[in-house]
Amino acid sequence: MDEGPLMVFDHYLTMQLWSPEFASPTTTIDKKMVWIRFPGLNLYFYDESILLALATRVGSPIKANENTLDFTRGRVARVCIEVDLNKPVIGKVWMKGHWYKVEYEGLHHICSNCGCYGHLIRECKIQKPMKENF
């Protein structure tokens, strides 16, 4: 896990310590290590301390991608974070007068209504209030 989370066929492989109380049908995964991207981020911010500080607005930072730090891939900054799957994901962050988009690699079921992982809008149980047209 030193290189970041493992992916198999574009899905994260999640491992956790076994416990005697483990019951497969009822076990839930509440936290997951994922790669996030900040597309369009100015190269000036491609510093490990800046990237990790920016990532704290999204989750708990684990590490910055080596290719990002070496400027090998300058189009997108990547950071590995631990994200709480019970909370809505963060879609953008504010820094130095600009909004920067946050992209999640491998999280395929994010609801566009409530922002939570694990379902799509058609299965969402949260109702947004209707906007009135005047």
Backbone as ProteinMPNN parsed JSONL, in Angstrom:
{"seq_chain_A": "MDEGPLMVFDHYLTMQLWSPEFASPTTTIDKKMVWIRFPGLNLYFYDESILLALATRVGSPIKANENTLDFTRGRVARVCIEVDLNKPVIGKVWMKGHWYKVEYEGLHHICSNCGCYGHLIRECKIQKPMKENF", "coords_chain_A": {"N_chain_A": [[0.809, -1.188, 0.0], [2.176, 1.109, -0.102], [2.418, 2.526, -2.442], [0.004, 3.664, -2.79], [-3.614, 3.302, -3.081], [-4.79, 0.084, -4.207], [-5.895, -0.886, -7.425], [-8.231, -2.829, -9.241], [-9.337, -3.725, -12.294], [-10.351, -1.083, -12.63], [-11.554, -0.598, -10.171], [-11.412, -0.08, -6.671], [-9.426, -2.085, -4.524], [-10.165, -3.105, -1.442], [-8.856, -3.573, 1.758], [-9.048, -4.733, 5.087], [-8.322, -5.135, 8.59], [-8.903, -8.359, 9.929], [-11.483, -9.456, 12.109], [-12.838, -11.341, 14.879], [-15.557, -10.88, 14.985], [-16.388, -10.484, 12.435], [-18.763, -10.365, 9.884], [-19.735, -11.117, 6.839], [-22.19, -10.434, 5.3], [-23.195, -8.203, 6.691], [-21.193, -6.389, 7.04], [-19.832, -3.192, 6.551], [-18.102, -0.8, 4.547], [-16.634, 1.998, 5.611], [-14.625, 3.867, 5.229], [-12.233, 4.754, 2.745], [-9.262, 4.494, 0.832], [-8.444, 6.657, -1.736], [-7.53, 7.946, -4.972], [-7.37, 11.325, -5.753], [-7.869, 13.996, -8.085], [-6.707, 17.185, -9.116], [-7.55, 18.924, -11.592], [-6.197, 21.35, -13.826], [-4.814, 22.817, -11.966], [-2.486, 25.265, -11.029], [0.963, 25.026, -11.834], [2.622, 26.107, -9.944], [1.586, 25.333, -7.513], [2.335, 22.716, -7.262], [3.657, 21.423, -5.067], [4.605, 19.356, -2.414], [3.763, 19.949, 0.281], [1.831, 21.932, -0.154], [-0.024, 20.59, -1.808], [-0.864, 18.508, -0.084], [-2.003, 20.019, 1.953], [-4.104, 21.206, 0.549], [-5.528, 18.901, -0.067], [-6.519, 18.201, 2.438], [-8.899, 19.491, 2.651], [-10.633, 17.871, 1.435], [-10.388, 15.247, 2.364], [-8.576, 12.921, 4.458], [-5.252, 13.369, 3.966], [-2.927, 11.143, 2.43], [-0.667, 10.718, 0.718], [1.202, 12.5, -1.801], [1.204, 12.089, -5.326], [4.003, 10.657, -6.931], [4.739, 11.21, -9.626], [3.427, 13.606, -9.994], [4.79, 15.283, -8.217], [7.317, 15.216, -9.357], [6.905, 16.604, -11.639], [6.381, 15.091, -13.866], [3.942, 14.496, -14.99], [2.17, 17.054, -15.896], [-0.441, 17.943, -16.27], [-2.399, 17.332, -14.44], [-2.809, 17.287, -10.942], [-2.234, 14.781, -8.568], [-3.394, 13.237, -5.594], [-3.335, 10.997, -2.904], [-5.904, 10.137, -0.733], [-7.697, 9.476, 2.344], [-11.045, 8.838, 2.405], [-14.21, 9.54, 3.868], [-16.856, 7.541, 3.43], [-19.43, 7.884, 4.249], [-20.107, 10.486, 4.168], [-20.996, 13.323, 2.112], [-19.198, 13.706, -0.97], [-16.596, 16.029, -1.791], [-16.749, 18.386, -4.291], [-15.369, 20.573, -5.293], [-12.73, 22.867, -4.476], [-11.686, 25.843, -2.789], [-9.087, 28.069, -3.392], [-6.694, 30.562, -3.08], [-8.238, 32.569, -4.385], [-9.573, 31.182, -6.419], [-11.743, 28.592, -7.665], [-11.162, 25.133, -7.622], [-11.605, 22.169, -9.359], [-12.422, 18.917, -8.078], [-11.626, 15.643, -8.772], [-12.527, 12.26, -8.508], [-10.873, 9.25, -8.637], [-11.964, 6.144, -9.742], [-14.233, 5.989, -8.074], [-17.265, 5.117, -8.698], [-19.996, 5.267, -8.173], [-21.39, 7.881, -7.391], [-23.727, 10.022, -6.16], [-25.421, 12.518, -7.925], [-27.255, 14.147, -6.789], [-27.239, 14.188, -3.87], [-24.538, 13.936, -3.345], [-23.329, 11.768, -2.157], [-21.523, 8.653, -1.834], [-22.134, 5.448, -3.261], [-24.64, 5.155, -4.365], [-26.763, 6.09, -7.146], [-28.435, 8.946, -8.643], [-31.062, 8.124, -9.255], [-31.678, 6.307, -7.272], [-31.64, 7.803, -4.996], [-32.541, 8.84, -1.749], [-32.861, 11.29, -0.67], [-34.635, 14.204, -0.872], [-34.52, 17.096, -2.77], [-35.541, 20.467, -2.281], [-38.07, 21.828, -4.392], [-37.489, 24.29, -6.869], [-39.024, 27.379, -7.198], [-40.614, 28.877, -9.952], [-40.773, 32.149, -10.99]], "CA_chain_A": [[0.0, 0.0, 0.0], [3.05, 2.28, -0.112], [2.222, 3.26, -3.686], [-1.367, 4.171, -2.821], [-4.609, 2.234, -3.118], [-4.712, -0.863, -5.314], [-7.086, -0.918, -8.278], [-8.406, -4.006, -10.077], [-10.378, -3.417, -13.286], [-10.865, 0.261, -12.35], [-12.25, -0.566, -8.883], [-10.461, -0.18, -5.574], [-9.361, -3.285, -3.71], [-10.138, -2.637, -0.063], [-8.497, -4.573, 2.757], [-9.061, -4.271, 6.464], [-7.953, -6.184, 9.529], [-9.962, -9.307, 10.254], [-11.844, -9.562, 13.524], [-13.727, -12.495, 15.099], [-16.952, -10.463, 14.807], [-16.636, -10.219, 11.024], [-19.904, -11.02, 9.242], [-19.718, -10.58, 5.484], [-23.41, -9.76, 4.817], [-23.521, -6.965, 7.404], [-20.024, -5.518, 7.132], [-19.811, -2.046, 5.646], [-16.827, -0.099, 4.434], [-16.927, 3.4, 5.871], [-13.532, 4.718, 4.755], [-11.518, 4.144, 1.639], [-8.186, 5.279, 0.232], [-8.71, 6.915, -3.153], [-6.763, 8.996, -5.629], [-8.131, 12.467, -6.249], [-7.127, 14.829, -9.033], [-7.019, 18.608, -9.2], [-7.215, 19.359, -12.953], [-6.063, 22.788, -14.041], [-4.095, 23.46, -10.871], [-1.27, 25.939, -11.45], [2.182, 24.289, -11.473], [3.174, 26.741, -8.743], [1.073, 24.612, -6.348], [2.786, 21.328, -7.294], [4.579, 21.237, -3.951], [3.971, 18.35, -1.55], [3.064, 20.541, 1.428], [0.643, 22.638, -0.658], [-0.994, 19.591, -2.264], [-1.438, 17.818, 1.077], [-2.883, 20.978, 2.634], [-5.302, 21.311, -0.281], [-6.254, 17.633, 0.058], [-7.205, 18.119, 3.737], [-10.255, 20.028, 2.481], [-11.424, 16.815, 0.809], [-10.296, 14.052, 3.204], [-7.31, 12.815, 5.196], [-4.219, 13.097, 2.964], [-1.976, 10.052, 2.653], [0.571, 11.059, 0.01], [1.098, 13.091, -3.137], [1.708, 11.215, -6.367], [5.405, 10.951, -7.28], [4.794, 11.849, -10.949], [2.994, 14.988, -9.808], [5.872, 16.025, -7.556], [8.456, 15.284, -10.276], [6.435, 17.311, -12.832], [6.336, 14.172, -14.994], [2.619, 14.703, -15.588], [1.811, 18.394, -15.458], [-1.817, 18.331, -16.553], [-3.285, 17.098, -13.304], [-2.14, 16.949, -9.684], [-2.892, 13.641, -7.922], [-3.106, 13.035, -4.177], [-4.056, 9.887, -2.29], [-6.538, 10.533, 0.524], [-8.699, 8.584, 2.917], [-12.315, 9.547, 2.34], [-15.313, 8.971, 4.642], [-17.904, 7.24, 2.463], [-20.736, 8.227, 4.812], [-20.305, 11.926, 3.991], [-20.955, 13.723, 0.7], [-17.868, 14.02, -1.489], [-16.345, 17.439, -2.088], [-16.578, 18.506, -5.737], [-14.442, 21.65, -5.639], [-12.095, 23.534, -3.332], [-11.335, 27.248, -3.001], [-7.722, 28.391, -2.991], [-6.061, 31.734, -3.706], [-9.153, 33.299, -5.255], [-10.114, 30.368, -7.511], [-12.294, 27.272, -7.388], [-10.501, 24.046, -8.343], [-12.416, 20.954, -9.407], [-11.868, 17.7, -7.487], [-12.08, 14.433, -9.449], [-12.254, 11.039, -7.753], [-10.58, 8.121, -9.51], [-12.483, 4.838, -9.347], [-15.491, 6.016, -7.316], [-18.21, 5.142, -9.804], [-21.38, 5.487, -7.75], [-21.548, 9.114, -6.622], [-25.029, 10.608, -6.477], [-25.336, 13.933, -8.294], [-28.244, 14.878, -5.994], [-26.798, 14.406, -2.486], [-23.082, 13.922, -3.281], [-22.843, 10.616, -1.398], [-21.036, 7.49, -2.561], [-22.845, 4.196, -3.05], [-25.878, 5.091, -5.154], [-26.917, 7.124, -8.164], [-29.558, 9.85, -8.374], [-32.363, 7.45, -9.341], [-31.926, 5.588, -6.019], [-31.42, 8.728, -3.882], [-33.671, 8.998, -0.834], [-32.902, 12.679, -0.212], [-35.386, 15.063, -1.786], [-34.156, 18.513, -2.76], [-36.741, 21.289, -2.467], [-38.333, 22.31, -5.752], [-37.312, 25.728, -7.071], [-40.223, 27.998, -7.757], [-40.394, 29.775, -11.093], [-41.574, 33.374, -10.899]], "C_chain_A": [[0.86, 1.264, 0.0], [2.843, 3.139, -1.353], [0.834, 3.885, -3.771], [-2.338, 3.012, -2.907], [-4.457, 1.363, -4.359], [-6.014, -0.843, -6.098], [-7.057, -2.181, -9.118], [-9.579, -3.721, -10.999], [-11.103, -2.117, -12.946], [-11.741, 0.336, -11.098], [-11.213, -0.772, -7.785], [-10.575, -1.516, -4.865], [-9.179, -2.816, -2.278], [-9.82, -3.792, 0.866], [-8.604, -3.944, 4.134], [-8.731, -5.445, 7.366], [-9.152, -7.068, 9.84], [-10.242, -9.258, 11.749], [-12.784, -10.746, 13.683], [-15.203, -12.155, 14.882], [-17.316, -10.233, 13.343], [-17.817, -11.037, 10.509], [-20.068, -10.383, 7.867], [-21.004, -9.875, 5.054], [-23.694, -8.41, 5.479], [-22.358, -5.986, 7.495], [-20.116, -4.396, 6.1], [-18.416, -1.44, 5.634], [-17.137, 1.381, 4.546], [-15.867, 4.349, 5.332], [-12.776, 3.976, 3.681], [-10.406, 5.08, 1.2], [-8.484, 5.425, -1.25], [-7.73, 7.959, -3.674], [-7.725, 10.087, -6.045], [-7.233, 13.267, -7.175], [-7.623, 16.259, -8.92], [-6.651, 19.08, -10.609], [-7.142, 20.878, -13.041], [-5.357, 23.532, -12.929], [-2.785, 24.049, -11.397], [-0.047, 25.153, -10.97], [2.87, 24.864, -10.24], [2.757, 25.975, -7.485], [1.504, 23.148, -6.311], [3.922, 21.11, -6.295], [3.873, 20.307, -2.968], [3.186, 18.968, -0.398], [1.79, 21.273, 0.991], [-0.425, 21.642, -1.083], [-1.651, 18.862, -1.1], [-2.365, 18.739, 1.86], [-4.19, 21.148, 1.863], [-6.169, 20.054, -0.139], [-6.977, 17.506, 1.395], [-8.618, 18.683, 3.656], [-11.203, 18.977, 1.917], [-11.483, 15.565, 1.687], [-8.998, 14.085, 3.986], [-6.2, 12.458, 4.214], [-3.272, 11.983, 3.397], [-0.635, 10.406, 2.012], [0.25, 11.726, -1.315], [1.731, 12.127, -4.132], [3.116, 11.635, -6.78], [5.521, 11.642, -8.639], [4.362, 13.306, -10.879], [4.137, 15.814, -9.237], [7.093, 16.193, -8.453], [8.128, 16.049, -11.554], [6.43, 16.424, -14.068], [5.023, 14.31, -15.747], [2.088, 16.03, -15.077], [0.371, 18.798, -15.678], [-2.735, 18.207, -15.354], [-2.46, 16.712, -12.079], [-2.927, 15.829, -9.016], [-2.428, 13.523, -6.478], [-3.944, 11.857, -3.698], [-4.605, 10.368, -0.95], [-7.37, 9.382, 1.06], [-9.987, 9.384, 2.99], [-13.363, 8.79, 3.162], [-16.489, 8.782, 3.696], [-19.304, 7.549, 2.977], [-21.062, 9.71, 4.667], [-20.31, 12.255, 2.503], [-19.532, 14.056, 0.269], [-17.797, 15.508, -1.816], [-16.037, 17.548, -3.576], [-15.629, 19.6, -6.179], [-13.912, 22.273, -4.358], [-11.683, 24.943, -3.745], [-9.911, 27.476, -2.533], [-7.233, 29.585, -3.798], [-6.97, 32.401, -4.745], [-9.772, 32.515, -6.397], [-10.721, 29.076, -6.968], [-11.539, 26.256, -8.228], [-11.35, 22.791, -8.216], [-11.669, 19.795, -8.752], [-12.472, 16.515, -8.226], [-11.637, 13.224, -8.642], [-12.022, 9.9, -8.73], [-11.214, 6.859, -8.928], [-13.705, 4.842, -8.451], [-16.613, 6.207, -8.337], [-19.642, 5.463, -9.407], [-21.467, 6.692, -6.825], [-22.833, 9.777, -7.095], [-24.875, 12.094, -6.798], [-26.355, 14.781, -7.537], [-27.7, 15.215, -4.604], [-25.281, 14.402, -2.329], [-22.498, 12.744, -2.537], [-22.436, 9.477, -2.325], [-21.954, 6.302, -2.284], [-24.165, 4.077, -3.784], [-25.869, 6.214, -6.186], [-28.203, 7.888, -7.898], [-30.908, 9.132, -8.397], [-32.694, 6.646, -8.083], [-31.827, 6.496, -4.795], [-32.695, 8.904, -3.064], [-33.807, 10.429, -0.316], [-33.597, 13.524, -1.275], [-34.892, 16.498, -1.658], [-35.429, 19.323, -2.961], [-36.854, 21.786, -3.907], [-38.111, 23.814, -5.81], [-38.58, 26.275, -7.72], [-39.834, 28.93, -8.896], [-41.316, 30.973, -10.965], [-41.582, 34.083, -12.22]], "O_chain_A": [[0.33, 2.371, 0.092], [3.068, 4.349, -1.316], [0.531, 4.574, -4.745], [-1.929, 1.855, -2.815], [-4.051, 1.835, -5.42], [-7.1, -0.789, -5.52], [-6.013, -2.568, -9.644], [-10.696, -3.499, -10.533], [-12.333, -2.063, -12.973], [-12.576, 1.233, -10.978], [-10.261, -1.537, -7.946], [-11.674, -2.019, -4.633], [-8.166, -2.205, -1.939], [-10.43, -4.858, 0.781], [-8.289, -2.769, 4.321], [-8.845, -6.603, 6.965], [-10.273, -6.583, 9.994], [-9.336, -9.041, 12.553], [-13.463, -11.124, 12.728], [-16.011, -13.047, 14.622], [-18.44, -9.828, 13.045], [-17.859, -12.256, 10.679], [-20.495, -9.234, 7.757], [-20.919, -8.789, 4.481], [-24.364, -7.562, 4.888], [-22.528, -4.867, 7.979], [-20.435, -4.626, 4.933], [-17.658, -1.562, 6.596], [-17.816, 1.952, 3.693], [-16.164, 5.5, 5.014], [-12.682, 2.749, 3.691], [-10.573, 6.3, 1.192], [-8.744, 4.439, -1.939], [-7.177, 8.749, -2.91], [-8.776, 9.811, -6.623], [-6.008, 13.226, -7.071], [-8.801, 16.509, -8.663], [-5.548, 19.588, -10.81], [-7.922, 21.593, -12.411], [-5.305, 24.762, -12.947], [-2.06, 23.383, -12.137], [-0.02, 24.67, -9.838], [3.626, 24.161, -9.568], [3.491, 25.967, -6.497], [1.083, 22.408, -5.421], [5.01, 20.663, -6.659], [2.677, 20.457, -2.718], [2.059, 18.554, -0.128], [0.782, 21.234, 1.696], [-1.601, 21.817, -0.762], [-2.858, 18.622, -1.12], [-3.394, 18.299, 2.372], [-5.261, 21.225, 2.464], [-7.396, 20.142, -0.098], [-7.96, 16.77, 1.485], [-9.45, 18.38, 4.51], [-12.42, 19.162, 1.916], [-12.516, 14.898, 1.747], [-8.391, 15.142, 4.159], [-6.199, 11.352, 3.675], [-2.874, 11.892, 4.558], [0.402, 10.396, 2.676], [-0.83, 11.543, -1.877], [2.691, 11.429, -3.804], [3.39, 12.822, -6.958], [6.319, 12.567, -8.79], [4.874, 14.146, -11.62], [4.419, 16.913, -9.715], [7.822, 17.178, -8.338], [8.964, 16.141, -12.453], [6.469, 16.925, -15.192], [4.986, 14.252, -16.976], [1.609, 16.116, -13.946], [-0.011, 19.906, -15.305], [-3.744, 18.907, -15.267], [-1.53, 15.911, -12.171], [-4.15, 15.912, -8.905], [-1.248, 13.684, -6.169], [-5.119, 11.735, -4.047], [-3.876, 10.933, -0.134], [-7.704, 8.442, 0.338], [-10.022, 10.473, 3.563], [-13.4, 7.559, 3.155], [-17.058, 9.76, 3.211], [-20.269, 7.481, 2.215], [-22.164, 10.142, 5.004], [-19.692, 11.541, 1.713], [-18.755, 14.616, 1.042], [-18.812, 16.152, -2.081], [-15.142, 16.861, -4.069], [-15.132, 19.575, -7.305], [-14.548, 22.218, -3.305], [-11.372, 25.195, -4.909], [-9.559, 27.121, -1.409], [-7.34, 29.617, -5.024], [-6.528, 32.751, -5.839], [-10.427, 33.098, -7.26], [-10.277, 28.54, -5.953], [-11.299, 26.485, -9.414], [-11.759, 22.402, -7.122], [-10.446, 19.695, -8.852], [-13.694, 16.39, -8.303], [-10.508, 13.171, -8.153], [-12.881, 9.612, -9.563], [-11.018, 6.547, -7.754], [-14.183, 3.766, -8.091], [-16.874, 7.325, -8.782], [-20.425, 5.897, -10.252], [-21.601, 6.539, -5.611], [-23.002, 10.057, -8.281], [-24.268, 12.839, -6.029], [-26.325, 16.008, -7.631], [-27.694, 16.378, -4.201], [-24.776, 14.819, -1.287], [-21.291, 12.708, -2.3], [-22.934, 9.353, -3.444], [-22.49, 6.175, -1.183], [-24.754, 2.997, -3.82], [-25.078, 7.154, -6.106], [-28.977, 7.512, -7.018], [-31.808, 9.493, -7.638], [-33.861, 6.332, -7.844], [-31.919, 6.013, -3.667], [-33.781, 9.093, -3.611], [-34.76, 10.745, 0.396], [-33.185, 13.546, -2.435], [-34.853, 17.049, -0.558], [-36.305, 18.919, -3.726], [-35.856, 22.119, -4.547], [-38.505, 24.535, -4.893], [-39.12, 25.698, -8.663], [-38.855, 29.67, -8.81], [-42.529, 30.808, -10.842], [-42.203, 35.138, -12.351]]}, "name": "protein", "num_of_chains": 1, "seq": "MDEGPLMVFDHYLTMQLWSPEFASPTTTIDKKMVWIRFPGLNLYFYDESILLALATRVGSPIKANENTLDFTRGRVARVCIEVDLNKPVIGKVWMKGHWYKVEYEGLHHICSNCGCYGHLIRECKIQKPMKENF"}
